[in-house]
PDB file of C-alpha atoms in Angstrom:
ATOM      1  CA  MET A   1       0.000   0.000   0.000  1.00 51.00           C
ATOM      2  CA  VAL A   2       1.337   3.365  -0.994  1.00 54.00           C
ATOM      3  CA  PRO A   3       0.402   6.221   1.362  1.00 52.00           C
ATOM      4  CA  ALA A   4       0.003   8.622  -1.566  1.00 55.00           C
ATOM      5  CA  TYR A   5      -3.044   6.682  -2.787  1.00 60.00           C
ATOM      6  CA  ASP A   6      -4.598   5.749   0.543  1.00 60.00           C
ATOM      7  CA  VAL A   7      -5.957   8.437   2.807  1.00 70.00           C
ATOM      8  CA  PHE A   8      -6.832   6.126   5.707  1.00 73.00           C
ATOM      9  CA  LYS A   9      -5.466   2.828   6.911  1.00 76.00           C
ATOM     10  CA  GLU A  10      -6.871   0.976   9.885  1.00 78.00           C
ATOM     11  CA  ALA A  11      -4.415  -0.792  12.169  1.00 79.00           C
ATOM     12  CA  GLN A  12      -5.441  -3.985  13.941  1.00 83.00           C
ATOM     13  CA  ASN A  13      -2.644  -4.172  16.527  1.00 86.00           C
ATOM     14  CA  ARG A  14       0.478  -2.392  17.768  1.00 85.00           C
ATOM     15  CA  ALA A  15       2.725  -3.819  15.062  1.00 89.00           C
ATOM     16  CA  ASP A  16       0.392  -2.501  12.346  1.00 87.00           C
ATOM     17  CA  VAL A  17       0.439   0.925  13.994  1.00 83.00           C
ATOM     18  CA  LEU A  18       4.221   1.037  14.073  1.00 87.00           C
ATOM     19  CA  GLN A  19       4.460  -0.130  10.463  1.00 88.00           C
ATOM     20  CA  SER A  20       1.925   2.491   9.387  1.00 84.00           C
ATOM     21  CA  PHE A  21       3.986   5.210  11.069  1.00 85.00           C
ATOM     22  CA  LYS A  22       7.043   3.992   9.167  1.00 87.00           C
ATOM     23  CA  ASP A  23       5.047   4.078   5.914  1.00 84.00           C
ATOM     24  CA  GLY A  24       4.198   7.742   6.466  1.00 80.00           C
ATOM     25  CA  TYR A  25       0.707   7.567   7.902  1.00 81.00           C
ATOM     26  CA  LYS A  26      -0.292   9.798  10.809  1.00 78.00           C
ATOM     27  CA  TYR A  27      -2.502   8.985  13.764  1.00 73.00           C
ATOM     28  CA  ALA A  28      -6.033  10.355  13.561  1.00 68.00           C
ATOM     29  CA  HIS A  29      -9.047   9.699  15.728  1.00 64.00           C
ATOM     30  CA  GLY A  30     -12.779   9.918  15.204  1.00 59.00           C
ATOM     31  CA  GLY A  31     -13.288  13.679  15.077  1.00 61.00           C
ATOM     32  CA  ASN A  32     -13.523  16.805  17.164  1.00 74.00           C
ATOM     33  CA  TRP A  33     -17.173  16.705  18.154  1.00 78.00           C
ATOM     34  CA  VAL A  34     -16.311  15.705  21.743  1.00 81.00           C
ATOM     35  CA  PHE A  35     -14.199  18.842  21.965  1.00 84.00           C
ATOM     36  CA  SER A  36     -17.061  20.871  20.472  1.00 86.00           C
ATOM     37  CA  ILE A  37     -19.458  19.527  23.101  1.00 87.00           C
ATOM     38  CA  TYR A  38     -16.896  20.390  25.788  1.00 89.00           C
ATOM     39  CA  VAL A  39     -16.537  23.967  24.541  1.00 90.00           C
ATOM     40  CA  LEU A  40     -20.316  24.447  24.438  1.00 91.00           C
ATOM     41  CA  TRP A  41     -20.729  22.945  27.905  1.00 91.00           C
ATOM     42  CA  ALA A  42     -17.893  25.019  29.413  1.00 93.00           C
ATOM     43  CA  ALA A  43     -19.184  28.241  27.821  1.00 93.00           C
ATOM     44  CA  ALA A  44     -22.685  27.586  29.140  1.00 92.00           C
ATOM     45  CA  LEU A  45     -21.295  26.703  32.574  1.00 91.00           C
ATOM     46  CA  PHE A  46     -19.283  29.918  32.904  1.00 92.00           C
ATOM     47  CA  GLY A  47     -22.165  31.907  31.403  1.00 92.00           C
ATOM     48  CA  THR A  48     -24.426  30.447  34.079  1.00 90.00           C
ATOM     49  CA  VAL A  49     -22.003  31.524  36.799  1.00 89.00           C
ATOM     50  CA  PHE A  50     -21.771  35.018  35.300  1.00 90.00           C
ATOM     51  CA  PHE A  51     -25.528  35.504  35.044  1.00 89.00           C
ATOM     52  CA  ALA A  52     -26.142  34.015  38.495  1.00 86.00           C
ATOM     53  CA  SER A  53     -23.564  36.231  40.195  1.00 87.00           C
ATOM     54  CA  THR A  54     -24.495  39.484  38.451  1.00 88.00           C
ATOM     55  CA  GLY A  55     -28.262  39.026  38.276  1.00 83.00           C
ATOM     56  CA  ILE A  56     -28.478  40.755  34.899  1.00 86.00           C
ATOM     57  CA  ASN A  57     -31.145  38.538  33.378  1.00 87.00           C
ATOM     58  CA  ILE A  58     -32.624  35.592  35.257  1.00 87.00           C
ATOM     59  CA  TYR A  59     -34.221  34.038  32.159  1.00 90.00           C
ATOM     60  CA  THR A  60     -30.926  33.906  30.283  1.00 90.00           C
ATOM     61  CA  GLY A  61     -29.304  32.335  33.339  1.00 87.00           C
ATOM     62  CA  ILE A  62     -32.041  29.713  33.552  1.00 88.00           C
ATOM     63  CA  ALA A  63     -31.697  28.950  29.835  1.00 91.00           C
ATOM     64  CA  LEU A  64     -27.902  28.607  30.128  1.00 91.00           C
ATOM     65  CA  PHE A  65     -28.231  26.405  33.206  1.00 89.00           C
ATOM     66  CA  THR A  66     -30.683  24.145  31.396  1.00 89.00           C
ATOM     67  CA  PHE A  67     -28.429  23.987  28.343  1.00 91.00           C
ATOM     68  CA  GLN A  68     -25.300  23.126  30.319  1.00 90.00           C
ATOM     69  CA  SER A  69     -27.220  20.492  32.269  1.00 85.00           C
ATOM     70  CA  LEU A  70     -28.420  18.896  29.043  1.00 86.00           C
ATOM     71  CA  MET A  71     -24.915  18.968  27.550  1.00 87.00           C
ATOM     72  CA  PHE A  72     -23.218  17.368  30.552  1.00 86.00           C
ATOM     73  CA  GLY A  73     -24.892  13.950  30.238  1.00 80.00           C
ATOM     74  CA  PRO A  74     -23.783  13.246  26.658  1.00 81.00           C
ATOM     75  CA  PHE A  75     -20.390  14.827  27.371  1.00 83.00           C
ATOM     76  CA  LEU A  76     -19.789  12.507  30.329  1.00 80.00           C
ATOM     77  CA  GLY A  77     -21.060   9.555  28.313  1.00 76.00           C
ATOM     78  CA  LEU A  78     -18.690  10.308  25.427  1.00 77.00           C
ATOM     79  CA  ILE A  79     -15.732  10.653  27.777  1.00 79.00           C
ATOM     80  CA  MET A  80     -16.521   7.300  29.328  1.00 76.00           C
ATOM     81  CA  LEU A  81     -17.047   5.740  25.887  1.00 74.00           C
ATOM     82  CA  GLU A  82     -13.523   6.812  24.970  1.00 73.00           C
ATOM     83  CA  MET A  83     -12.223   4.929  28.012  1.00 75.00           C
ATOM     84  CA  ASP A  84     -14.414   1.844  27.798  1.00 73.00           C
ATOM     85  CA  GLU A  85     -17.203   1.147  25.328  1.00 68.00           C
ATOM     86  CA  ASN A  86     -19.488  -0.402  27.937  1.00 72.00           C
ATOM     87  CA  ASP A  87     -19.354   2.481  30.430  1.00 72.00           C
ATOM     88  CA  GLY A  88     -20.759   5.290  28.275  1.00 69.00           C
ATOM     89  CA  TYR A  89     -24.326   4.030  28.346  1.00 75.00           C
ATOM     90  CA  LYS A  90     -24.035   3.404  32.086  1.00 78.00           C
ATOM     91  CA  ALA A  91     -22.885   7.001  32.602  1.00 72.00           C
ATOM     92  CA  LEU A  92     -25.841   8.368  30.654  1.00 75.00           C
ATOM     93  CA  LYS A  93     -28.233   6.247  32.711  1.00 82.00           C
ATOM     94  CA  ILE A  94     -26.587   7.368  35.977  1.00 81.00           C
ATOM     95  CA  VAL A  95     -26.712  11.066  35.052  1.00 76.00           C
ATOM     96  CA  PHE A  96     -30.335  10.745  33.946  1.00 81.00           C
ATOM     97  CA  LEU A  97     -31.351   8.912  37.124  1.00 86.00           C
ATOM     98  CA  VAL A  98     -29.533  11.340  39.439  1.00 83.00           C
ATOM     99  CA  THR A  99     -31.071  14.303  37.619  1.00 80.00           C
ATOM    100  CA  LEU A 100     -34.558  12.865  38.013  1.00 83.00           C
ATOM    101  CA  LEU A 101     -34.051  12.002  41.690  1.00 81.00           C
ATOM    102  CA  THR A 102     -32.565  15.360  42.655  1.00 79.00           C
ATOM    103  CA  GLY A 103     -35.280  17.178  40.713  1.00 77.00           C
ATOM    104  CA  PHE A 104     -37.969  15.140  42.464  1.00 77.00           C
ATOM    105  CA  VAL A 105     -36.475  15.704  45.920  1.00 73.00           C
ATOM    106  CA  GLY A 106     -35.905  19.406  45.273  1.00 71.00           C
ATOM    107  CA  TYR A 107     -39.400  19.946  43.908  1.00 74.00           C
ATOM    108  CA  SER A 108     -41.339  17.999  46.510  1.00 69.00           C
ATOM    109  CA  ASP A 109     -41.750  18.582  50.228  1.00 68.00           C
ATOM    110  CA  ILE A 110     -41.061  14.999  51.219  1.00 67.00           C
ATOM    111  CA  TYR A 111     -38.146  15.814  53.458  1.00 66.00           C
ATOM    112  CA  SER A 112     -36.470  19.018  54.589  1.00 68.00           C
ATOM    113  CA  PHE A 113     -32.707  18.624  54.550  1.00 66.00           C
ATOM    114  CA  SER A 114     -32.142  21.981  56.247  1.00 68.00           C
ATOM    115  CA  GLU A 115     -33.793  20.985  59.530  1.00 74.00           C
ATOM    116  CA  ASN A 116     -31.862  17.793  60.231  1.00 75.00           C
ATOM    117  CA  THR A 117     -28.669  18.390  62.261  1.00 80.00           C
ATOM    118  CA  TYR A 118     -27.412  14.821  61.798  1.00 82.00           C
ATOM    119  CA  PHE A 119     -27.607  15.183  58.047  1.00 76.00           C
ATOM    120  CA  ALA A 120     -25.828  18.558  58.220  1.00 75.00           C
ATOM    121  CA  VAL A 121     -22.979  17.046  60.263  1.00 80.00           C
ATOM    122  CA  PHE A 122     -22.770  14.119  57.842  1.00 79.00           C
ATOM    123  CA  LEU A 123     -22.482  16.507  54.876  1.00 73.00           C
ATOM    124  CA  LEU A 124     -19.908  18.564  56.744  1.00 77.00           C
ATOM    125  CA  PHE A 125     -17.622  15.560  57.140  1.00 80.00           C
ATOM    126  CA  LEU A 126     -18.458  14.138  53.714  1.00 71.00           C
ATOM    127  CA  TYR A 127     -17.169  17.190  51.914  1.00 60.00           C
TER     128      TYR A 127
END
């Protein structure tokens, strides 16, 4: 195979990778969309902090907070997919479940966390 005619070559093991480097190929991965999701998430996160601390416009802050919350689940899933293919779906399920549970607890009056001193001491030593 001549590198001038082949744009991509897939390596099956370490020896194929080393031989491809010697043939003039360069390493490339699947794209930059994970980085794009990170930039959008980070911009929304810092925008949320800015709008929450200044109080300029509450509706823009709420929209940015919602956007960064929605971007974090897929971003975490993609990071975990890069590490291990089986963990990405688990991460998305965990983030979804935790979001639902915290939203349910925060919205309902089932239990007041601010009135329990044992829970406050536990959180003090937990963090």
